[in-house]
Coordinates of C-alpha atoms in Angstrom, one line a residue:
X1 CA -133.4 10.4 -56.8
X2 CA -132.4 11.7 -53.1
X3 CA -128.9 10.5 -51.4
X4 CA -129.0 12.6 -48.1
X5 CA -126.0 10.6 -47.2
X6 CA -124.5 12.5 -44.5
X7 CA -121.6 11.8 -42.2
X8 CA -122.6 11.8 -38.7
X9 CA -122.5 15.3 -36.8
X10 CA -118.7 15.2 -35.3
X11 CA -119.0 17.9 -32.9
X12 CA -118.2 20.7 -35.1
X13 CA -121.8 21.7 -36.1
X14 CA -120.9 20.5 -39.8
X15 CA -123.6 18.1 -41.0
X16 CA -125.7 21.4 -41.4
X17 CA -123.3 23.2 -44.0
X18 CA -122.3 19.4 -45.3
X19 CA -125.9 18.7 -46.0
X20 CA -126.5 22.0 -47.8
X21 CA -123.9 21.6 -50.1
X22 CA -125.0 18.0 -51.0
X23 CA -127.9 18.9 -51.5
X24 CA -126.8 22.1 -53.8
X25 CA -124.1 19.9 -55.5
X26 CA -127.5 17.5 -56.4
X27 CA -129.4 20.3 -57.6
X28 CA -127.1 21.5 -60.0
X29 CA -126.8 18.0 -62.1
X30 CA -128.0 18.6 -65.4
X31 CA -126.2 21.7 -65.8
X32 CA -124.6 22.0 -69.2
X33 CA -121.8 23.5 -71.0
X34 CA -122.7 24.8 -74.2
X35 CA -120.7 25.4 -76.0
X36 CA -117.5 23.4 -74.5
X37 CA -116.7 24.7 -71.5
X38 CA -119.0 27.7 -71.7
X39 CA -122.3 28.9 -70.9
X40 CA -124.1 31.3 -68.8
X41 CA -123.9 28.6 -65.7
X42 CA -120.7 28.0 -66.2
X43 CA -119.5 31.7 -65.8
X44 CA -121.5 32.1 -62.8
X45 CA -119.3 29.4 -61.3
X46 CA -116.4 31.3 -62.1
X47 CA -117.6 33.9 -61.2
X48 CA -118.5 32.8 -57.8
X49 CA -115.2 31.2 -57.5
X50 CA -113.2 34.0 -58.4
X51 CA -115.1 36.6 -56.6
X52 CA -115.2 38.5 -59.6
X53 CA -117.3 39.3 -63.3
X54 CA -115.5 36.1 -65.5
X55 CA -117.4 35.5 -69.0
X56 CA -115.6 34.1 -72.1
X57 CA -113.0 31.3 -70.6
X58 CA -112.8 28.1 -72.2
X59 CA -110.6 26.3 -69.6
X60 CA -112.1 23.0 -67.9
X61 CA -114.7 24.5 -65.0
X62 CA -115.2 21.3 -62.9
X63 CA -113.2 22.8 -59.6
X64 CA -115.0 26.4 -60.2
X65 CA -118.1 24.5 -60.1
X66 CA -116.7 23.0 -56.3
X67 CA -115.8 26.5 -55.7
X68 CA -119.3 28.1 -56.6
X69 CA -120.8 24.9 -54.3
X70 CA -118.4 25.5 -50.7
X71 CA -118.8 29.4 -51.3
X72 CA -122.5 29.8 -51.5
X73 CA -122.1 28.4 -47.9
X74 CA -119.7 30.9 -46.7
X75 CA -116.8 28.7 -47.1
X76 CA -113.5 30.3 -48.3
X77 CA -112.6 28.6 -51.3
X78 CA -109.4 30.5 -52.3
X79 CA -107.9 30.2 -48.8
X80 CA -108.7 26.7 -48.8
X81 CA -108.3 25.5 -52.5
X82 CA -106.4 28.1 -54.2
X83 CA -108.2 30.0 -57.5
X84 CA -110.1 26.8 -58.3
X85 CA -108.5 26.6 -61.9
X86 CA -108.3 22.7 -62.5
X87 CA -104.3 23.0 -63.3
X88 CA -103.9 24.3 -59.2
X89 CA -106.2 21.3 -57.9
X90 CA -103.1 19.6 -56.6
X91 CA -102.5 22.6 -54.4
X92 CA -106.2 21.8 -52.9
X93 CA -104.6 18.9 -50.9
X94 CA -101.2 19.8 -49.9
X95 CA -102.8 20.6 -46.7
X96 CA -102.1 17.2 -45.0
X97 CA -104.2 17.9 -42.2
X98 CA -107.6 18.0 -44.1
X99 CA -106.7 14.5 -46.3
X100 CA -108.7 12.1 -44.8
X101 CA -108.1 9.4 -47.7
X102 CA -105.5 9.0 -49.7
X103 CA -105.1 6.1 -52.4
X104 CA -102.1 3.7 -51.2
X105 CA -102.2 5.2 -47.6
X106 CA -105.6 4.7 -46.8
X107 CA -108.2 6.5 -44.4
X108 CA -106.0 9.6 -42.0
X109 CA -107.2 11.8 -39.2
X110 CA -109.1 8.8 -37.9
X111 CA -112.3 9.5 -40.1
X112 CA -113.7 7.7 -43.2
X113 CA -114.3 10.3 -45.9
X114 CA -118.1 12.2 -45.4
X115 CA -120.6 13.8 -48.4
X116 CA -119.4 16.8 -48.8
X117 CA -116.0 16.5 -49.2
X118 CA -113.7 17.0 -52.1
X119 CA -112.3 14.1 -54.4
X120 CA -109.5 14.4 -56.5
X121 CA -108.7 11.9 -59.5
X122 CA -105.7 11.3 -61.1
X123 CA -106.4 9.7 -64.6
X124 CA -103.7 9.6 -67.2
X125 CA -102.0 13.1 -66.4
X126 CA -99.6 11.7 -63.3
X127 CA -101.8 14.7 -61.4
X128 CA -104.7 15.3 -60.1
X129 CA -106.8 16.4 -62.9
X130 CA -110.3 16.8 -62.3
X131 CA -112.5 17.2 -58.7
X132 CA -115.9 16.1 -57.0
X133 CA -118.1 16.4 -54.4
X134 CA -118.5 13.3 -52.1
X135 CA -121.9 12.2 -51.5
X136 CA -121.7 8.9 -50.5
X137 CA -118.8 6.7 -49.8
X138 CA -120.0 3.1 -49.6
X139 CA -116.6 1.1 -48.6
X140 CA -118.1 -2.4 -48.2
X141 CA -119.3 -2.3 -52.2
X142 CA -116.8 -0.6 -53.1
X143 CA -117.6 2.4 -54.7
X144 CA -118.4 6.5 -53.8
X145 CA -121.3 8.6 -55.7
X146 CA -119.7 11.9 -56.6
X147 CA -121.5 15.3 -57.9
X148 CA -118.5 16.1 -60.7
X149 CA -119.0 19.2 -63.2
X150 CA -117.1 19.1 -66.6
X151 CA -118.0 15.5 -66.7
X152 CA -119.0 13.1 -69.7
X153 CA -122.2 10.8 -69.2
X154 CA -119.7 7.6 -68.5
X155 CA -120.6 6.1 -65.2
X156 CA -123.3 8.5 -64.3
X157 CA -126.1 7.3 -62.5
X158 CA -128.6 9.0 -64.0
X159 CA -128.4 8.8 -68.4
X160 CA -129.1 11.3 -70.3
X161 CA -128.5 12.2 -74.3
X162 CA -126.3 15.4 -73.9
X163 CA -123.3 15.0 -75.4
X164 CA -121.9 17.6 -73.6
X165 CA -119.9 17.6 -70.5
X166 CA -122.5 18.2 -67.4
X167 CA -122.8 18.4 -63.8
X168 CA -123.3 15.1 -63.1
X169 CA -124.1 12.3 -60.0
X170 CA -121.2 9.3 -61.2
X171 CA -121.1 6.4 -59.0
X172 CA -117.2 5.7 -59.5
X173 CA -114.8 2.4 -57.9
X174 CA -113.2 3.5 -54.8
X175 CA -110.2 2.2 -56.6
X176 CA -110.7 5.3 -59.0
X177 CA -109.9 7.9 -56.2
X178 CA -107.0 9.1 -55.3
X179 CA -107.7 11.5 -52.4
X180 CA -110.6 12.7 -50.4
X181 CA -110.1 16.4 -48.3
X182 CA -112.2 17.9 -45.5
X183 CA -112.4 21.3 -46.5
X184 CA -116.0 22.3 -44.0
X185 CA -114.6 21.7 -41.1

């Protein structure tokens, strides 16, 4: 399954780099932790996203895995979202002037949110809690596909019969998001 969905160039050269991480984000579905929150894929996200040797951790890896993504395209990730442990993800969108949805508010620096940017969920923590990768945002049905790592097979769009948390393409309710951030351009 393909979803090239990308926003339309704005000017800035992005819709290269945005493409190229869609299309990484897509390539690493099916990636699995094993055991949880390990594996040999998993520390080469941390790794990436720390810019340094990280085997052994056990703490939730889904915004290391959108750290490994924006950095394999030269993209700062620790100037722009902090050391990428899921517990800082708030700090990832305290820059107001890369939120370009916010739940309540609505759409901001007079875009719709584009693949390749970052979602951030808040489910029953009060914060945000876990992180994506837009690849489609599809306002008129209603929903957004979303490359998430450290994800459970609920809502994916694609089954399969690991058990384990994944990378993984979920088609998630609009409704579900609470903010979208520009972080390529």
């Amino acid at each position: 399954m393909s979803h090239a969905v990308l926003g339309q160039d704005n000017g800035l050269g992005d819709s290269l780099i945005r493409s190229k991480v869609v299309n990484l984000a897509l390539l690493n579905t099916g990636v699995c932790e094993v055991p949880v929150n390990r594996g040999k894929v998993i520390d080469k996200y941390r790794s990436v996203a720390l810019d340094r040797k990280i085997s052994g951790y056990t703490d939730p890896w889904c915004a290391y895995f959108i750290g490994y993504i924006y950095k394999s395209y030269g993209i700062d990730t620790k100037k722009v979202l902090g050391n990428g442990y899921i517990a800082r993800a708030a700090d990832w969108f305290k820059n107001k002037n890369r939120i370009v949805y916010q739940k309540g508010i609505g759409y901001q620096r007079k875009r719709k949110p584009k693949a390749g940017d970052v979602v951030g969920y808040k489910f029953t923590s009060g914060r945000i809690s876990h992180v994506g990768i837009l690849i489609e945002w599809n306002e008129l049905d209603g929903y957004a596909l979303v490359v998430e790592g450290n994800t459970t097979p609920r809502n994916s769009v694609t089954r399969d019969e690991n058990k384990n948390d994944c990378v993984r393409l979920k088609k998630r309710p609009i409704s579900m998001i609470y903010v979208v951030s520009n972080i390529i351009e």
